Amino acid sequence: MERVLEFIKNAEVYYLATVDGDQPRVRPFGTVNIFEGKLYIQTGKVKDVSKQIAANPKVEICAFKDGEWLRLSGTLVEDDRREAKQSMLDAYPHLQAMYSVDDGNTQVLYFKDATAVFSRFTNPITEEKF
């Protein structure tokens, strides 16, 4: 999980894929954090992506950096605890201009049954599960 966190942070941007009915949806994200041994992302509850995850929590992330890419798939689980939200906001202080733990909008979700696949054209594929 630490390798996944480090890769995503170094890439700075990852792309989160969800589904909206039968239509795939992909958008850039930047937040990722480990809290209590779980890998978390953050969004706003008012966003379409939040509604898509609620309808189907199976997602995939893709990030690319220096000729290597990561595909992380799994199920997202919402964690509505203040501590989890605060941990994310502490990790990304610039978010505090838009979000707060008690705003009713901040949403943090962690990966359950995740599989991370690291690929590079010149190296064998490696896989991690958490």
Coordinates of N, CA and C in Angstrom, one line a residue, residues 5-123:
L5 N 0.7 4.5 -2.6 CA 0.6 5.8 -2.1 C 1.7 6.7 -2.7
E6 N 3.0 6.2 -2.6 CA 4.1 6.9 -3.1 C 4.0 7.1 -4.6
F7 N 3.6 6.1 -5.4 CA 3.5 6.3 -6.8 C 2.4 7.3 -7.2
I8 N 1.3 7.3 -6.5 CA 0.2 8.2 -6.9 C 0.7 9.6 -6.5
K9 N 1.3 9.8 -5.3 CA 1.7 11.1 -4.9 C 2.8 11.7 -5.9
N10 N 3.7 10.8 -6.3 CA 4.7 11.3 -7.3 C 4.1 11.6 -8.7
A11 N 3.1 10.9 -9.1 CA 2.4 11.2 -10.3 C 1.6 12.5 -10.2
E12 N 1.2 12.8 -9.0 CA 0.4 14.0 -8.7 C -1.0 14.0 -9.1
V13 N -1.3 13.4 -10.3 CA -2.7 13.3 -10.8 C -2.9 11.8 -11.1
Y14 N -4.1 11.4 -10.7 CA -4.6 10.0 -11.1 C -6.0 10.2 -11.7
Y15 N -6.4 9.2 -12.4 CA -7.7 9.2 -13.1 C -8.6 8.2 -12.5
L16 N -9.7 8.6 -12.0 CA -10.7 7.7 -11.3 C -11.8 7.3 -12.3
A17 N -12.0 6.1 -12.5 CA -13.1 5.6 -13.4 C -14.2 5.0 -12.6
T18 N -15.4 5.5 -12.9 CA -16.6 5.0 -12.3 C -17.6 4.6 -13.5
V19 N -18.8 4.2 -13.1 CA -19.8 4.0 -14.2 C -21.0 4.8 -13.8
D20 N -21.7 5.3 -14.8 CA -22.9 6.1 -14.7 C -24.0 5.4 -15.5
G21 N -24.7 4.4 -14.9 CA -25.6 3.6 -15.7 C -24.7 2.6 -16.5
D22 N -24.8 2.8 -17.9 CA -23.9 2.0 -18.7 C -22.8 2.8 -19.3
Q23 N -22.6 4.0 -18.9 CA -21.6 4.9 -19.4 C -20.4 5.0 -18.5
P24 N -19.2 4.7 -18.9 CA -18.0 4.9 -18.1 C -17.7 6.4 -17.9
R25 N -17.2 6.8 -16.8 CA -16.8 8.1 -16.5 C -15.4 8.2 -15.9
V26 N -14.6 9.0 -16.4 CA -13.2 9.1 -15.9 C -12.9 10.6 -15.7
R27 N -12.3 10.9 -14.5 CA -11.9 12.3 -14.2 C -10.7 12.3 -13.4
P28 N -9.9 13.4 -13.5 CA -8.7 13.6 -12.7 C -9.0 13.8 -11.2
F29 N -8.1 13.2 -10.4 CA -8.1 13.4 -9.0 C -6.7 13.6 -8.5
G30 N -6.6 14.1 -7.3 CA -5.2 14.3 -6.7 C -5.1 13.9 -5.3
T31 N -6.1 13.6 -4.6 CA -6.0 13.3 -3.2 C -5.9 11.8 -2.9
V32 N -5.0 11.4 -2.1 CA -4.8 10.1 -1.6 C -4.1 10.1 -0.3
N33 N -4.5 9.2 0.6 CA -3.9 9.3 2.0 C -4.1 7.9 2.6
I34 N -3.1 7.6 3.5 CA -3.3 6.3 4.3 C -3.7 6.8 5.7
F35 N -4.8 6.2 6.2 CA -5.3 6.5 7.5 C -5.7 5.1 8.1
E36 N -5.2 4.8 9.3 CA -5.5 3.6 10.0 C -5.3 2.4 9.1
G37 N -4.2 2.4 8.3 CA -3.9 1.2 7.5 C -4.7 1.0 6.3
K38 N -5.5 2.0 5.9 CA -6.3 1.9 4.7 C -6.0 3.1 3.7
L39 N -6.1 2.8 2.4 CA -5.8 3.9 1.4 C -7.1 4.6 1.1
Y40 N -7.1 5.9 1.3 CA -8.3 6.8 1.1 C -8.2 7.7 0.0
I41 N -9.3 8.1 -0.6 CA -9.4 9.2 -1.5 C -10.5 10.2 -1.0
Q42 N -10.6 11.3 -1.6 CA -11.6 12.3 -1.1 C -12.3 12.9 -2.3
T43 N -13.6 13.3 -2.0 CA -14.4 14.0 -3.0 C -15.5 14.8 -2.2
G44 N -16.4 15.4 -3.0 CA -17.5 16.1 -2.4 C -18.8 15.3 -2.6
K45 N -19.7 15.2 -1.6 CA -20.9 14.4 -1.7 C -21.8 15.0 -2.8
V46 N -21.7 16.3 -3.1 CA -22.6 16.9 -4.1 C -22.2 16.6 -5.5
K47 N -21.1 16.0 -5.7 CA -20.5 15.7 -7.1 C -21.2 14.5 -7.6
D48 N -21.2 14.4 -9.0 CA -21.8 13.2 -9.6 C -20.9 12.0 -9.3
V49 N -19.6 12.2 -9.2 CA -18.8 11.0 -8.9 C -19.2 10.3 -7.6
S50 N -19.6 11.1 -6.6 CA -20.0 10.6 -5.3 C -21.3 9.7 -5.5
K51 N -22.2 10.2 -6.3 CA -23.4 9.5 -6.6 C -23.1 8.2 -7.4
Q52 N -22.2 8.3 -8.3 CA -21.8 7.1 -9.1 C -21.2 6.0 -8.2
I53 N -20.4 6.5 -7.3 CA -19.7 5.5 -6.3 C -20.8 4.9 -5.4
A54 N -21.8 5.7 -5.0 CA -22.8 5.1 -4.1 C -23.6 4.1 -4.9
A55 N -23.9 4.3 -6.2 CA -24.6 3.3 -7.0 C -23.8 2.1 -7.3
N56 N -22.5 2.2 -7.5 CA -21.6 1.1 -7.8 C -20.2 1.5 -7.3
P57 N -19.9 0.9 -6.1 CA -18.6 1.3 -5.5 C -17.4 0.7 -6.1
K58 N -17.5 -0.1 -7.1 CA -16.3 -0.7 -7.8 C -15.8 0.4 -8.7
V59 N -14.5 0.7 -8.5 CA -13.8 1.7 -9.2 C -12.4 1.3 -9.7
E60 N -11.8 2.1 -10.5 CA -10.4 1.8 -10.9 C -9.7 3.2 -11.0
I61 N -8.5 3.2 -10.6 CA -7.6 4.4 -10.7 C -6.5 4.0 -11.7
C62 N -6.1 5.0 -12.4 CA -4.9 4.9 -13.3 C -4.1 6.1 -13.1
A63 N -2.8 5.9 -12.9 CA -1.8 6.9 -12.8 C -0.6 6.6 -13.6
F64 N 0.1 7.6 -14.1 CA 1.3 7.4 -15.0 C 2.4 8.3 -14.6
K65 N 3.6 7.8 -14.6 CA 4.8 8.6 -14.2 C 6.0 7.9 -14.7
D66 N 6.8 8.7 -15.5 CA 8.1 8.2 -16.0 C 8.1 6.8 -16.6
G67 N 7.1 6.6 -17.5 CA 7.1 5.4 -18.3 C 6.5 4.2 -17.6
E68 N 6.0 4.4 -16.3 CA 5.4 3.3 -15.6 C 4.0 3.8 -15.2
W69 N 3.1 2.8 -15.2 CA 1.7 3.2 -14.8 C 1.2 2.2 -13.7
L70 N 0.2 2.7 -13.0 CA -0.5 1.9 -12.0 C -2.0 1.9 -12.3
R71 N -2.5 0.7 -12.2 CA -4.0 0.5 -12.2 C -4.3 -0.1 -10.9
L72 N -5.2 0.6 -10.2 CA -5.7 0.2 -8.8 C -7.2 0.0 -8.9
S73 N -7.6 -1.2 -8.7 CA -9.0 -1.5 -8.7 C -9.5 -2.0 -7.4
G74 N -10.7 -1.8 -7.0 CA -11.3 -2.2 -5.8 C -12.6 -1.6 -5.5
T75 N -13.1 -1.8 -4.3 CA -14.4 -1.3 -3.9 C -14.1 -0.1 -2.9
L76 N -14.8 1.0 -3.1 CA -14.7 2.1 -2.2 C -15.8 2.0 -1.1
V77 N -15.3 2.3 0.1 CA -16.2 2.3 1.3 C -16.1 3.7 1.9
E78 N -17.3 4.3 2.1 CA -17.3 5.6 2.8 C -17.0 5.5 4.2
D79 N -16.2 6.4 4.7 CA -15.9 6.5 6.2 C -16.3 7.9 6.6
D80 N -17.4 8.0 7.3 CA -18.0 9.3 7.7 C -17.4 9.9 9.0
R81 N -16.4 9.2 9.5 CA -15.9 9.7 10.8 C -15.1 11.0 10.6
R82 N -15.2 11.8 11.6 CA -14.5 13.1 11.6 C -13.0 12.9 11.5
E83 N -12.5 11.9 12.2 CA -11.0 11.7 12.2 C -10.5 11.3 10.8
A84 N -11.3 10.5 10.1 CA -10.8 10.2 8.7 C -10.8 11.4 7.8
K85 N -11.9 12.2 7.9 CA -12.0 13.4 7.1 C -10.8 14.4 7.5
Q86 N -10.6 14.5 8.8 CA -9.6 15.5 9.2 C -8.2 15.0 8.8
S87 N -8.0 13.7 8.8 CA -6.7 13.2 8.3 C -6.4 13.6 6.9
M88 N -7.4 13.5 6.0 CA -7.3 13.9 4.6 C -7.1 15.4 4.5
L89 N -7.8 16.1 5.2 CA -7.7 17.6 5.2 C -6.3 18.1 5.7
D90 N -5.8 17.3 6.7 CA -4.5 17.7 7.2 C -3.4 17.3 6.2
A91 N -3.6 16.3 5.4 CA -2.7 15.8 4.4 C -2.7 16.8 3.2
Y92 N -3.8 17.5 3.0 CA -4.0 18.4 1.8 C -4.6 19.7 2.4
P93 N -3.8 20.5 3.0 CA -4.3 21.8 3.6 C -5.0 22.7 2.7
H94 N -4.6 22.7 1.4 CA -5.3 23.6 0.4 C -6.8 23.2 0.3
L95 N -7.2 22.0 0.6 CA -8.6 21.6 0.5 C -9.4 22.3 1.6
Q96 N -8.8 22.8 2.6 CA -9.5 23.4 3.7 C -10.2 24.7 3.3
A97 N -9.8 25.3 2.1 CA -10.5 26.4 1.6 C -11.9 26.1 1.0
M98 N -12.0 24.8 0.7 CA -13.3 24.3 0.0 C -14.1 23.3 0.9
Y99 N -13.4 22.6 1.8 CA -14.0 21.6 2.6 C -13.7 21.7 4.1
S100 N -14.6 21.2 4.9 CA -14.3 21.0 6.3 C -15.0 19.7 6.8
V101 N -14.5 19.3 8.0 CA -15.0 18.0 8.5 C -16.5 18.0 8.7
D102 N -17.1 19.2 9.0 CA -18.5 19.3 9.4 C -19.4 19.9 8.4
D103 N -18.9 20.0 7.1 CA -19.7 20.8 6.1 C -20.8 20.0 5.5
G104 N -20.9 18.6 5.8 CA -21.9 17.8 5.2 C -21.6 17.4 3.7
N105 N -20.5 17.9 3.2 CA -20.1 17.6 1.8 C -18.8 16.8 1.7
T106 N -17.9 17.0 2.6 CA -16.6 16.3 2.6 C -16.9 14.8 2.7
Q107 N -16.3 14.1 1.7 CA -16.5 12.6 1.7 C -15.1 12.0 1.5
V108 N -14.8 11.0 2.4 CA -13.6 10.2 2.3 C -14.0 8.8 2.2
L109 N -13.3 8.1 1.3 CA -13.6 6.7 1.0 C -12.3 5.9 1.0
Y110 N -12.4 4.7 1.5 CA -11.2 3.8 1.5 C -11.4 2.6 0.6
F111 N -10.2 2.1 0.1 CA -10.3 0.9 -0.8 C -10.4 -0.3 0.0
K112 N -11.3 -1.2 -0.4 CA -11.5 -2.5 0.2 C -11.2 -3.5 -1.0
D113 N -10.6 -4.6 -0.7 CA -10.3 -5.7 -1.7 C -9.6 -5.1 -2.9
A114 N -8.6 -4.3 -2.7 CA -7.9 -3.6 -3.7 C -6.8 -4.5 -4.4
T115 N -6.6 -4.3 -5.7 CA -5.5 -4.9 -6.4 C -4.8 -3.8 -7.2
A116 N -3.5 -3.6 -6.9 CA -2.7 -2.7 -7.6 C -1.8 -3.4 -8.6
V117 N -1.8 -2.9 -9.8 CA -1.0 -3.5 -10.9 C -0.1 -2.5 -11.4
F118 N 1.3 -2.7 -11.3 CA 2.3 -1.8 -11.8 C 2.8 -2.3 -13.1
S119 N 2.8 -1.5 -14.1 CA 3.2 -1.9 -15.5 C 4.2 -1.0 -16.1
R120 N 5.1 -1.5 -16.9 CA 6.1 -0.8 -17.7 C 6.3 -1.6 -18.9
F121 N 6.5 -0.9 -20.1 CA 6.7 -1.7 -21.3 C 7.9 -2.6 -21.2
T122 N 9.0 -2.2 -20.5 CA 10.2 -2.9 -20.4 C 10.4 -3.8 -19.2
N123 N 9.5 -3.8 -18.3 CA 9.6 -4.6 -17.1 C 8.4 -5.5 -16.9

